[in-house]
Short mmCIF file of C-alpha atoms and ligand atoms in Angstrom, two decimals:
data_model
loop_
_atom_site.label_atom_id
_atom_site.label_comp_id
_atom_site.label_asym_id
_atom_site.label_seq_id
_atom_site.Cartn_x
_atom_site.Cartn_y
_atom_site.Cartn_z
CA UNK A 79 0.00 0.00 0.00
CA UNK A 80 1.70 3.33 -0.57
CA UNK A 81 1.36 6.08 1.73
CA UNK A 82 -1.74 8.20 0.20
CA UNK A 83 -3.53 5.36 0.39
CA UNK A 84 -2.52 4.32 3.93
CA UNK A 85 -3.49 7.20 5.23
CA UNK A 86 -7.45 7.11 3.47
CA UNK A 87 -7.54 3.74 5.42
CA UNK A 88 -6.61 5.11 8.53
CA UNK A 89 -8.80 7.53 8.41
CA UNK A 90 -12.09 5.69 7.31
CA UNK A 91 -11.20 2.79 10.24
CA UNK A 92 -10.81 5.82 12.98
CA UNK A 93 -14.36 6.93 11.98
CA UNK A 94 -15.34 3.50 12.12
CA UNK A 95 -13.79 3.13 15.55
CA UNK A 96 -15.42 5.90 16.54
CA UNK A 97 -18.93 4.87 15.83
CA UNK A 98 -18.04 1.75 17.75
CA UNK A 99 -16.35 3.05 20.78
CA UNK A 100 -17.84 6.72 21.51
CA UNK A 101 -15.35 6.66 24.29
CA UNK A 102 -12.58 7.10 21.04
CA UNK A 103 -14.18 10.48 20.01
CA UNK A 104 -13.87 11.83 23.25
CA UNK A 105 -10.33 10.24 23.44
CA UNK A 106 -9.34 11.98 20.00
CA UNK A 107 -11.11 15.58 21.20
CA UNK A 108 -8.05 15.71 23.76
CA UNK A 109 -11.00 15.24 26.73
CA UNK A 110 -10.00 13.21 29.60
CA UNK A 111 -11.48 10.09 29.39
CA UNK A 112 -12.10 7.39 32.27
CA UNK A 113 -12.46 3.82 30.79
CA UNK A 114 -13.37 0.40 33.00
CA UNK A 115 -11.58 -2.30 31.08
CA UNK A 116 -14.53 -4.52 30.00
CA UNK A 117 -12.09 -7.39 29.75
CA UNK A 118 -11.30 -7.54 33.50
CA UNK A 119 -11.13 -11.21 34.31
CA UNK A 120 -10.97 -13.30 37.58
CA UNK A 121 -7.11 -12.95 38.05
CA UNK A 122 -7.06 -17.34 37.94
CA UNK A 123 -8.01 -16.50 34.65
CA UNK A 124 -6.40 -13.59 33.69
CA UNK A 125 -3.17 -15.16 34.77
CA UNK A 126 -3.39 -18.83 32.53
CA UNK A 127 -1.64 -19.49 29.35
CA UNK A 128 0.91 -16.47 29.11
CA UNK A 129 3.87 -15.99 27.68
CA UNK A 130 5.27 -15.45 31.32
CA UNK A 131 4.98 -16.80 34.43
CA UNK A 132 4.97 -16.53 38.62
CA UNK A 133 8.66 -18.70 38.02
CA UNK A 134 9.84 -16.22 35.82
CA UNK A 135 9.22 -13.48 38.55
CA UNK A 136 11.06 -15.78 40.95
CA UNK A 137 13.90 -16.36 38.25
CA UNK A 138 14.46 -12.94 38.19
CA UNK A 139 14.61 -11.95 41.92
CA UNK A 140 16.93 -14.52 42.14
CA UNK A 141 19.35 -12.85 39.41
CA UNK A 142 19.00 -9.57 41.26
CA UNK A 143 20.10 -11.25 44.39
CA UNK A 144 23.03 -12.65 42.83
CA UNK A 145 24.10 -9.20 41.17
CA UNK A 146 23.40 -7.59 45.12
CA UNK A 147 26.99 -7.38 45.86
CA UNK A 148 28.33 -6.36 42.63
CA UNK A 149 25.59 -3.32 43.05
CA UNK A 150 26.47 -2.55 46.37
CA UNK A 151 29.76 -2.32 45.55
CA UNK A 152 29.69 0.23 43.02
CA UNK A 153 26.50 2.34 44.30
CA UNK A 154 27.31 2.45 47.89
CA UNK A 155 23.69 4.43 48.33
CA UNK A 156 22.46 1.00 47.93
CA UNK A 157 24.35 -0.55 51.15
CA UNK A 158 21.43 0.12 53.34
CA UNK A 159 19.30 -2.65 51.57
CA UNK A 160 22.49 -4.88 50.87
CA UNK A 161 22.43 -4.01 46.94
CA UNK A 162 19.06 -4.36 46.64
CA UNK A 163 17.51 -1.28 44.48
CA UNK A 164 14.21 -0.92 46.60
CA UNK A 165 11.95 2.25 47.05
CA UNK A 166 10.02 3.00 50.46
CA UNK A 167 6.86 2.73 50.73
CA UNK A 168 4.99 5.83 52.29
CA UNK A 169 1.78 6.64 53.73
CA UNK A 170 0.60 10.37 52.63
CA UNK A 171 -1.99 11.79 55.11
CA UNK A 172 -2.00 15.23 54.61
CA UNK A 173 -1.96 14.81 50.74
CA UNK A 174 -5.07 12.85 50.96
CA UNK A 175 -7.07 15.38 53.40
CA UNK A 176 -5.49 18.11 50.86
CA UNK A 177 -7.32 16.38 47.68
CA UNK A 178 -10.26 15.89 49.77
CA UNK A 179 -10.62 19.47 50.64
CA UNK A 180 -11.47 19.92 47.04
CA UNK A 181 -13.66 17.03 46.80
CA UNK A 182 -12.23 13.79 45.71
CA UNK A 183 -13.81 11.85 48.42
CA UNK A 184 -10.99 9.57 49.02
CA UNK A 185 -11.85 6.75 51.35
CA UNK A 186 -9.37 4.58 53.00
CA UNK A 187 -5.77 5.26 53.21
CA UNK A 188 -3.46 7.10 50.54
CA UNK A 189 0.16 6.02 50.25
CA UNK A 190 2.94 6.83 47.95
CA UNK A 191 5.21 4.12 46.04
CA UNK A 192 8.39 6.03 45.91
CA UNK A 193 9.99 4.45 42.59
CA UNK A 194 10.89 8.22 42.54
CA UNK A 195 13.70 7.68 44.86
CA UNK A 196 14.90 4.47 43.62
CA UNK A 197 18.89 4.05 43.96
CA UNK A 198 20.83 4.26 40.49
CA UNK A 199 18.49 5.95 38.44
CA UNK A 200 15.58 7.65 40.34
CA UNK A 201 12.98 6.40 38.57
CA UNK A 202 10.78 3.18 37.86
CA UNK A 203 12.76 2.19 35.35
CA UNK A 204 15.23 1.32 37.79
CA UNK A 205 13.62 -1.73 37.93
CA UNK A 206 13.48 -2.78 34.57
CA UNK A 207 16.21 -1.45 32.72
CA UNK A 208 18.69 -2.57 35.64
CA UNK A 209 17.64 -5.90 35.28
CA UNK A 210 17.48 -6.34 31.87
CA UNK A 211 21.23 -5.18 31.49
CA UNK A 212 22.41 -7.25 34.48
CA UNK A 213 21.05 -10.90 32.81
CA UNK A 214 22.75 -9.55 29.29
CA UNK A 215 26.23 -9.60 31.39
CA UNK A 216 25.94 -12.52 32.99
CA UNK A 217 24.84 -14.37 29.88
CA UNK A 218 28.45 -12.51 28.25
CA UNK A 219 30.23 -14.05 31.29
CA UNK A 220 29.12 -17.41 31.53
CA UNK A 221 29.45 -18.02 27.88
CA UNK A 222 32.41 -16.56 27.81
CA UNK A 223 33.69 -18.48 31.14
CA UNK A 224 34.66 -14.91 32.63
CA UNK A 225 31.84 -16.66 35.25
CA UNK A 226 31.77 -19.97 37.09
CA UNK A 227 28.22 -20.90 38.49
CA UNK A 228 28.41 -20.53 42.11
CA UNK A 229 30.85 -17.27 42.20
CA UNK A 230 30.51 -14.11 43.57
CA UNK A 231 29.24 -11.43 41.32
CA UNK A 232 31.09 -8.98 43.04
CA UNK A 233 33.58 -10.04 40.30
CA UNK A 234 31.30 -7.47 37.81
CA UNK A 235 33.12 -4.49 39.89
CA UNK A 236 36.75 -5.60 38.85
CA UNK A 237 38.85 -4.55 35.89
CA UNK A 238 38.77 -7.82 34.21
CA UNK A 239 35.43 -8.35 33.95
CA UNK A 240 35.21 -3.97 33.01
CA UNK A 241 37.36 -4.47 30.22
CA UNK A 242 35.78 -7.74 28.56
CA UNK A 243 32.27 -6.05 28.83
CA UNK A 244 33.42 -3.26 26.71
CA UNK A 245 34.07 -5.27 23.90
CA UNK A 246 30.20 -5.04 23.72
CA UNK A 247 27.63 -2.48 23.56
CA UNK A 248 23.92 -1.45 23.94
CA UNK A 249 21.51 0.40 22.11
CA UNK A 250 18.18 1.54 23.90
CA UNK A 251 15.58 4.01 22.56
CA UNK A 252 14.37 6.54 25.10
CA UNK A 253 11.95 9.36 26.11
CA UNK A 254 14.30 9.48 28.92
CA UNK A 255 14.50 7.94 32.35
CA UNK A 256 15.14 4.47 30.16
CA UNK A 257 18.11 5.95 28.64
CA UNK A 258 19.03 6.91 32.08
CA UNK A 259 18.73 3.44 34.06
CA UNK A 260 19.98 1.27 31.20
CA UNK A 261 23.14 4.20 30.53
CA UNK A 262 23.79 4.56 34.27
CA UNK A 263 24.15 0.94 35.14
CA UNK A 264 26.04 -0.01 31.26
CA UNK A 265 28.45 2.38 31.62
CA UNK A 266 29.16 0.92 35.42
CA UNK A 267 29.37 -2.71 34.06
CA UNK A 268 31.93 -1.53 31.07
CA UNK A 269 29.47 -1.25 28.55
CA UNK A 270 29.80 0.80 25.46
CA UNK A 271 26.27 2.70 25.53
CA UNK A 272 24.19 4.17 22.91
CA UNK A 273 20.94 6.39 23.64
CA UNK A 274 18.73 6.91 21.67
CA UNK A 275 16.75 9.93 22.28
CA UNK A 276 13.89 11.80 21.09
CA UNK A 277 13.98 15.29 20.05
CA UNK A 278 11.25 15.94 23.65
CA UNK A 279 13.99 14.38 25.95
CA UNK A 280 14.83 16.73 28.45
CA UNK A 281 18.13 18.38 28.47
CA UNK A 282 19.41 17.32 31.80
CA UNK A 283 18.62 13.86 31.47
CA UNK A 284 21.03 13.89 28.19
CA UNK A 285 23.41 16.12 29.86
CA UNK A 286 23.52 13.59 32.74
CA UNK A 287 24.28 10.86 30.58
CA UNK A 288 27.18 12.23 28.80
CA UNK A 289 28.48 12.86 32.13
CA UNK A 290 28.74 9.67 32.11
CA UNK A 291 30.43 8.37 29.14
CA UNK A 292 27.29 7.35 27.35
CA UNK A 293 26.66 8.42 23.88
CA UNK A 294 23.51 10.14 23.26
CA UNK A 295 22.04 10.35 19.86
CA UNK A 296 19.05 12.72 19.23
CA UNK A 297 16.45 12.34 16.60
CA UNK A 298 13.83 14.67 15.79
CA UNK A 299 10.85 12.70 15.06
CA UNK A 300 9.09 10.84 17.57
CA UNK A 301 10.32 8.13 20.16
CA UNK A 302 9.17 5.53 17.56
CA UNK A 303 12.01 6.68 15.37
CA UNK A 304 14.41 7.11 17.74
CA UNK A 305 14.00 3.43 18.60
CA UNK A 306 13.89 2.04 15.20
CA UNK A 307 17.21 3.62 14.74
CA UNK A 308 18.57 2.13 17.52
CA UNK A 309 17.38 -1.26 16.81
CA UNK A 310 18.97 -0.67 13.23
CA UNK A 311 22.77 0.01 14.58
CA UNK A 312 22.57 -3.01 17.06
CA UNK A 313 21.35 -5.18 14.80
CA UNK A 314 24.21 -4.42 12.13
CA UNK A 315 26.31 -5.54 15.09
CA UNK A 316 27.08 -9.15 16.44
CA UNK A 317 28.39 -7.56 19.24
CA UNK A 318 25.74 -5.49 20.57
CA UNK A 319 22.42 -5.76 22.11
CA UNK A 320 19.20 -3.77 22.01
CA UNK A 321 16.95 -2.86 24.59
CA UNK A 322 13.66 -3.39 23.13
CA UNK A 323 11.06 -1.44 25.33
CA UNK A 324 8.18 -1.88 23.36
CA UNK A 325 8.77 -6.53 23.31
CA UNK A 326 11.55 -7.11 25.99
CA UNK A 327 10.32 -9.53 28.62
CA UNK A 328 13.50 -8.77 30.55
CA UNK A 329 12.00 -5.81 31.37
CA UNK A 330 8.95 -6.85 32.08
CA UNK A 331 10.00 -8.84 34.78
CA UNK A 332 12.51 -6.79 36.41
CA UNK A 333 9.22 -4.43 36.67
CA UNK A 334 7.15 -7.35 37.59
CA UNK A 335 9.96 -8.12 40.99
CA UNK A 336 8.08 -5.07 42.72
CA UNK A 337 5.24 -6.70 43.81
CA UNK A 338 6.65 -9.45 46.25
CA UNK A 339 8.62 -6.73 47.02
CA UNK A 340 5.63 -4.57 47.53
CA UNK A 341 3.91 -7.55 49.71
CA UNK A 342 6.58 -7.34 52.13
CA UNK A 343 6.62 -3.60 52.81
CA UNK A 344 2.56 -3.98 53.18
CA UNK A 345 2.83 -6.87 55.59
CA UNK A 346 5.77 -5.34 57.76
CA UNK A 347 3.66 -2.30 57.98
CA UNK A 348 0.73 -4.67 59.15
CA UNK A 349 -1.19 -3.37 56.30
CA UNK A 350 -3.37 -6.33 55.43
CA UNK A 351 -4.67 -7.13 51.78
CA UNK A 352 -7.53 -9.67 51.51
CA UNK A 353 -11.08 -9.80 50.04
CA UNK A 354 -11.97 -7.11 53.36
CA UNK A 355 -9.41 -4.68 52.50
CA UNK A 356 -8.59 -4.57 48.92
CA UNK A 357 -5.54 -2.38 47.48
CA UNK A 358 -6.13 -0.07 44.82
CA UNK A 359 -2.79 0.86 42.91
CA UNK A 360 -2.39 3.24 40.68
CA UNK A 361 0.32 3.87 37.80
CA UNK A 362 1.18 5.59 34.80
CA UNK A 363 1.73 4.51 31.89
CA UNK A 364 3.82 5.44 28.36
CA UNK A 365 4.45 2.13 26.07
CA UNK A 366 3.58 -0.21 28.80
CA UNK A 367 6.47 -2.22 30.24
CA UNK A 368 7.01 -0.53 33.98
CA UNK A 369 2.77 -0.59 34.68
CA UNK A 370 2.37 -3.70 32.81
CA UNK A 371 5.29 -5.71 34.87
CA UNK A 372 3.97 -4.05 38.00
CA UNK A 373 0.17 -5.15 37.00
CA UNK A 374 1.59 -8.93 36.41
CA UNK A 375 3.59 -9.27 39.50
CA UNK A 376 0.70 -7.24 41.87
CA UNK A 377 -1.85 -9.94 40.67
CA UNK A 378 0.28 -12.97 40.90
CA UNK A 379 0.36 -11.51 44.77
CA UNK A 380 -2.76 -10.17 45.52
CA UNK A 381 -5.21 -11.79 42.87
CA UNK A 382 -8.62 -10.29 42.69
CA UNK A 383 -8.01 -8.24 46.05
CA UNK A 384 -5.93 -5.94 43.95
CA UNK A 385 -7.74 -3.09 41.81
CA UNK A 386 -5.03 -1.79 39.06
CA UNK A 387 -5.53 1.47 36.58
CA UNK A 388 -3.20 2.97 34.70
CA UNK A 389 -3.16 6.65 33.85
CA UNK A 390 -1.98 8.31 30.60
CA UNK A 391 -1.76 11.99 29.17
CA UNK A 392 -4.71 12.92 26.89
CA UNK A 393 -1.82 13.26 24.37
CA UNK A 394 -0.43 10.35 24.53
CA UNK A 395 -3.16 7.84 25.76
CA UNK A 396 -2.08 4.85 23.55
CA UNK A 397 -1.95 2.05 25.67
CA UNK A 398 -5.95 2.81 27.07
CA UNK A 399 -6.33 3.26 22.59
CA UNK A 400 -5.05 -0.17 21.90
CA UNK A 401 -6.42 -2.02 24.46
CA UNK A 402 -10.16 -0.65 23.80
CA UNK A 403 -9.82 -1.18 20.20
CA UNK A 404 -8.13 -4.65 20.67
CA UNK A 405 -5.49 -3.31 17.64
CA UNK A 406 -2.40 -2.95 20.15
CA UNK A 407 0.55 -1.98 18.58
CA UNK A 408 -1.33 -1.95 15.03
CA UNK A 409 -2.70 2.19 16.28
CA UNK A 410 -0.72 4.61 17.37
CA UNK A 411 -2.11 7.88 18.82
CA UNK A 412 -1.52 9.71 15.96
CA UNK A 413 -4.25 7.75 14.06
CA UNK A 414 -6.97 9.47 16.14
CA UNK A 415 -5.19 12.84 15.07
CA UNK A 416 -3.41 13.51 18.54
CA UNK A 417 -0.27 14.51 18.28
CA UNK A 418 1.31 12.73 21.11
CA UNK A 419 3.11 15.57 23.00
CA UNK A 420 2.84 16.28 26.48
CA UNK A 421 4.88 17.69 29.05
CA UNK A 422 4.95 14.35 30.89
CA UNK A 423 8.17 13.02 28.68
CA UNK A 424 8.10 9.64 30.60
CA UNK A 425 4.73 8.87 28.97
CA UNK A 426 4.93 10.08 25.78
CA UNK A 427 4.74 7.44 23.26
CA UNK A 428 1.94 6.72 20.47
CA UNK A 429 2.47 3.53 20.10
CA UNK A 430 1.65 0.70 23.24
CA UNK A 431 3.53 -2.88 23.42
CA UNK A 432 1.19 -5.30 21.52
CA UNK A 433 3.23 -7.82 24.36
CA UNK A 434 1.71 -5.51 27.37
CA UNK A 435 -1.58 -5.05 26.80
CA UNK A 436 -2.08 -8.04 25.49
CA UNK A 437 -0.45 -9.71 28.71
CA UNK A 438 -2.43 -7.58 31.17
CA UNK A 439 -5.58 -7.12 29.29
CA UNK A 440 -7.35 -9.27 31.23
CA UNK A 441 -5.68 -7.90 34.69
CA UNK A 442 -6.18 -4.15 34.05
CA UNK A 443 -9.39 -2.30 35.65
CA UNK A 444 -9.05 0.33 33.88
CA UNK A 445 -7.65 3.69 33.22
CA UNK A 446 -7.83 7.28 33.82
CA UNK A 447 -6.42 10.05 31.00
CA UNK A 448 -5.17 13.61 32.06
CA UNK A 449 -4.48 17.06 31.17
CA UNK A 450 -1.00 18.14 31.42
CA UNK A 451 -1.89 20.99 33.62
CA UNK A 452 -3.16 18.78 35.73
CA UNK A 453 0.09 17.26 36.70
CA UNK A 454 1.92 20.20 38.19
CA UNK A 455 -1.03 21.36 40.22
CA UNK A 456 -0.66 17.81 42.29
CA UNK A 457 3.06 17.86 42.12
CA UNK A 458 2.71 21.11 44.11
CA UNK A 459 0.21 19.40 46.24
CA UNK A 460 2.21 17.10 47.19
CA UNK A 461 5.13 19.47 47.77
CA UNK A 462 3.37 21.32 49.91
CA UNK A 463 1.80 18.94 51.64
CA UNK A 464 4.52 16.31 52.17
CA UNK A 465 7.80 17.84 50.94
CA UNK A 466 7.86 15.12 48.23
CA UNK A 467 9.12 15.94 44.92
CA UNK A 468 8.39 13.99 42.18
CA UNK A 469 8.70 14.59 38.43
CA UNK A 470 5.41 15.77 35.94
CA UNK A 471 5.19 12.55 34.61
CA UNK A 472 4.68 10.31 37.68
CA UNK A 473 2.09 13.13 38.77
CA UNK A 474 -0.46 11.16 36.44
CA UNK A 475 -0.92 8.46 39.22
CA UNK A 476 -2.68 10.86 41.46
CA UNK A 477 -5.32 11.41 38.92
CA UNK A 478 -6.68 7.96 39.36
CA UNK A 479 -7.62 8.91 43.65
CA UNK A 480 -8.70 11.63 42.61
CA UNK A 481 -11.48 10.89 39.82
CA UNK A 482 -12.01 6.78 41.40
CA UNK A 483 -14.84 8.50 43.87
CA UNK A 484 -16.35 11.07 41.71
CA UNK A 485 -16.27 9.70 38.04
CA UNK A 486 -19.40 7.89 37.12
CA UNK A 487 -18.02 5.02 35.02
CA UNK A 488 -15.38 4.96 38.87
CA UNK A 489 -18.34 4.55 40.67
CA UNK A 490 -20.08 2.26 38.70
CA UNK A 491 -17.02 0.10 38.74
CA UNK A 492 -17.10 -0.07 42.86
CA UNK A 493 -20.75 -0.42 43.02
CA UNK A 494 -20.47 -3.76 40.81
CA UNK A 495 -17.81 -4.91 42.17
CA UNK A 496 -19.39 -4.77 45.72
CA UNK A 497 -16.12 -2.36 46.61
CA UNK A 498 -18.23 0.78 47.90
CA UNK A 499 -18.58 -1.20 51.09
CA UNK A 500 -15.11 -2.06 52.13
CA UNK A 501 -13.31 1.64 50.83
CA UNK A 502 -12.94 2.88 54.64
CA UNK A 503 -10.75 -0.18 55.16
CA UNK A 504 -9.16 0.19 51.60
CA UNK A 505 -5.44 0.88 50.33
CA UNK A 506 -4.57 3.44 47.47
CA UNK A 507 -1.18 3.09 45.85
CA UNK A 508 0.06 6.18 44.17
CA UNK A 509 2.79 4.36 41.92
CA UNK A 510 5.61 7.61 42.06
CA UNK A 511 7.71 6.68 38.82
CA UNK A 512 10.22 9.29 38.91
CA UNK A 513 11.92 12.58 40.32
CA UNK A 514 14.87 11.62 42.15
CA UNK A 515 17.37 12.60 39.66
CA UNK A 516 15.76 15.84 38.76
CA UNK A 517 17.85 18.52 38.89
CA UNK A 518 16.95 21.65 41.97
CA UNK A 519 16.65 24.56 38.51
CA UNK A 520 14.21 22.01 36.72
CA UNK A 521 12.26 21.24 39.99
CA UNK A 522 11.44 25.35 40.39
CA UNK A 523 11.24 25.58 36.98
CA UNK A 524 8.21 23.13 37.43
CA UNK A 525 7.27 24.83 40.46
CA UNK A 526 6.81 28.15 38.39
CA UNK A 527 4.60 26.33 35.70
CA UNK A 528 2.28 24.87 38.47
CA UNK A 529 2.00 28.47 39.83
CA UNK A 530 0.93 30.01 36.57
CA UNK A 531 -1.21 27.04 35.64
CA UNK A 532 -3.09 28.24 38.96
CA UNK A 533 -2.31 25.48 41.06
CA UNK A 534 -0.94 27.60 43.79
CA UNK A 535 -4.37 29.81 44.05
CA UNK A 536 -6.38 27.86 46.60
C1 LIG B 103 8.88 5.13 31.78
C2 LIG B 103 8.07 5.82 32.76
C3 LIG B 103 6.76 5.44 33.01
C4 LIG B 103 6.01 4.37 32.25
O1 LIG B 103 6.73 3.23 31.87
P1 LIG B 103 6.44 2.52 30.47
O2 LIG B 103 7.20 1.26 30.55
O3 LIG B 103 6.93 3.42 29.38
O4 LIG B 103 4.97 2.34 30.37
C5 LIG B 103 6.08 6.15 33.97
N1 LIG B 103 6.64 7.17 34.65
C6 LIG B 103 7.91 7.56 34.43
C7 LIG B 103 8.48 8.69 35.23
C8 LIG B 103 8.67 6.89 33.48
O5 LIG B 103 9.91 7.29 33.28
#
């Protein structure tokens, strides 16, 4: 098909799409949308015949483990939790009585999921991109006999190992906390790293990087070409690998490791989770990897006592467009005649994994868009009312406590699900993706935009 007509097909399907799902005209007018995910199974269900399993999860905690005392070595920040890269877990009082003043009706308790403050690389992606990087080394040094089963893998931190890593290199794609994680953690392993960013990537996060010996490659279409490129060079090289955000399972379950995790911080806070006091957890979402992991490990944990919605700029809603349509990866945000820009640069992709939603579809409540404006006014919120910074993008999460009461298709949703009941004993997860790293000009830079977008005139 060449292009001209390509685009006449688009076109005619989106109109069709529309007429079937209203819920897409709204979606393309730039509205905020709120969408139950009509495909919500029993999690027994949800969780049969995947690609991926509760042994993979388990697989890769135990690789992490193994990789502890190489990480403590060379990130001493992470000595506290013995080279574990773990986030706190926070309850928020005074954030939640501060949304409630202006009406979100939040019942039960609000707590924050600091991924923000993650070791390494400040953000979610921590998680993910660490891991994915750490089983690509120690598949190099085992094949390579640099390894013996049984070792310790402090031997990563030595020269040796440094020097026969950089005989290889990585390619990754990036909006730009990816680029940071999987550059951060190369370059410490010996790596030769290539980032692939696009042209919305935030200054710092490049400047960071070089800092750092990585090189940073900027393209000025959209993340989608940025990535292809970068899949292109590492490809044309035996000796290189490619972080593939959109298909990597790797990733997946490095993200996925957060919800045992995540069990344990609940259950040492006596914070119980059962059919009497379900957890609500909340998480935004670009191409689907970090909230999709997340989603798969939280209901291999908490089954149907765990409520999950992701939340996604109005720009950039792509995952919430594929999984209504059922098209996945086969739309792109662009097709609806959004253009896919936001100020929320961790979540802005057009395209969702066909892998993710696919994997979670039946796992997923549902989801709740927003308008970038939005975002600053509750990371100011939550500055003032906590002292916690954390970046634009992770800011989406908060939208989901604050519509779940008041939206009718929310409500609905809780009424059905016999939830209304139980919400004074309930648990909200804010899922905090990212802000760690942020630099203190970009943080009052942010500040100033949340002033003048009014948030600071209650
Ligand atoms: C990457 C990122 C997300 C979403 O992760 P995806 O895997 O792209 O869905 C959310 N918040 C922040 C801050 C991120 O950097």
């Amino acid at each position: 098909m060449d292009s001209e007509n390509r685009e006449v097909g688009i076109k005619m399907k989106t109109e069709e799409l529309k007429q079937e799902h209203p819920i897409i005209a709204e979606m393309a007018l730039e509205h905020e949308v709120t969408w139950i995910n009509p495909m919500l199974a029993p999690a027994a269900e949800a969780l049969e015949g995947l690609s991926v399993s509760a042994e993979d999860i388990q697989d890769a905690e135990a690789r992490l483990e193994r990789f502890a005392p190489f990480i403590r070595e060379v990130f001493p920040e992470t000595a506290e939790r013995d080279g574990l890269i773990e986030s706190p877990l926070k309850e928020i009082p005074s954030m939640k009585e501060a949304m409630n003043r202006e009406g979100c009706g939040i019942r039960g308790r609000l707590m924050l999921k600091m991924d923000s403050h993650l070791a390494v690389a400040g953000s979610v992606k921590a998680r993910g991109g660490i891991y994915e990087i750490l089983k690509y080394a120690e598949s190099l040094a085992l094949a390579h006999g640099m390894l013996r089963p049984g070792e310790s893998y402090v031997k990563f931190a030595g020269p040796e190992m440094k020097n026969f890593l950089s005989g290889y290199s990585v390619h990754v794609g990036s909006t730009g906390n990816l680029g940071l994680s999987i550059g951060i953690i190369s370059a410490a392993l010996g790596f030769q790293v290539n980032v692939h960013m696009s042209a919305d990537a935030k200054q710092w996060k490049k400047d960071l990087l070089r800092s750092k010996g990585v090189h940073v490659a900027e393209y000025t279409g959209d993340y989608g070409k940025a990535v292809r490129e970068g899949r292109a060079l590492a490809e044309a090289d035996p000796r290189s690998y490619f972080v593939d955000d959109e298909n990597s399972k790797d990733l997946f379950l490095g993200y996925a490791v957060a919800a045992g995790r995540l069990k344990s911080q609940l259950s040492a806070q006596k914070i119980p989770v059962d059919r009497e006091h379900p957890l609500f957890v909340y998480i935004p979402c670009g191409v689907g990897g970090a909230p999709g992991g997340i989603t798969f490990g939280l209901k291999q944990e908490f089954g149907d006592n765990v409520h999950i919605f992701f939340e996604e700029p109005v720009q950039a809603c792509c995952m919430a467009l594929g999984m209504i349509t059922g098209l996945h990866d086969r739309i792109c945000v662009q097709d609806i005649g959004l253009t896919g820009r936001t100020e929320a640069d961790g979540l802005a992709v057009g395209r969702p994994s066909k892998f993710v939603g696919k994997t979670i579809s039946g796992m997923l409540a549902g989801e709740f868009t927003v308008c970038d404006q939005k975002l600053y006014s509750h990371m100011k919120m939550l500055m003032d009312t906590e002292g916690i910074f954390i970046e634009p993008s992770s800011c989406a999460a908060f939208e989901g406590p604050s519509r779940l009461f008041r939206d009718r298709e929310s409500r609905e949703f809780l009424e059905r699900k016999a939830l209304q009941e139980r919400m004074e004993s309930a648990v909200h997860i804010v899922w905090a993706t990212g802000g760690s790293l942020v630099p203190q000009d970009v943080r009052e830079e942010y500040c100033r935009k949340a002033v003048s977008h009014g948030a600071g005139d209650r």
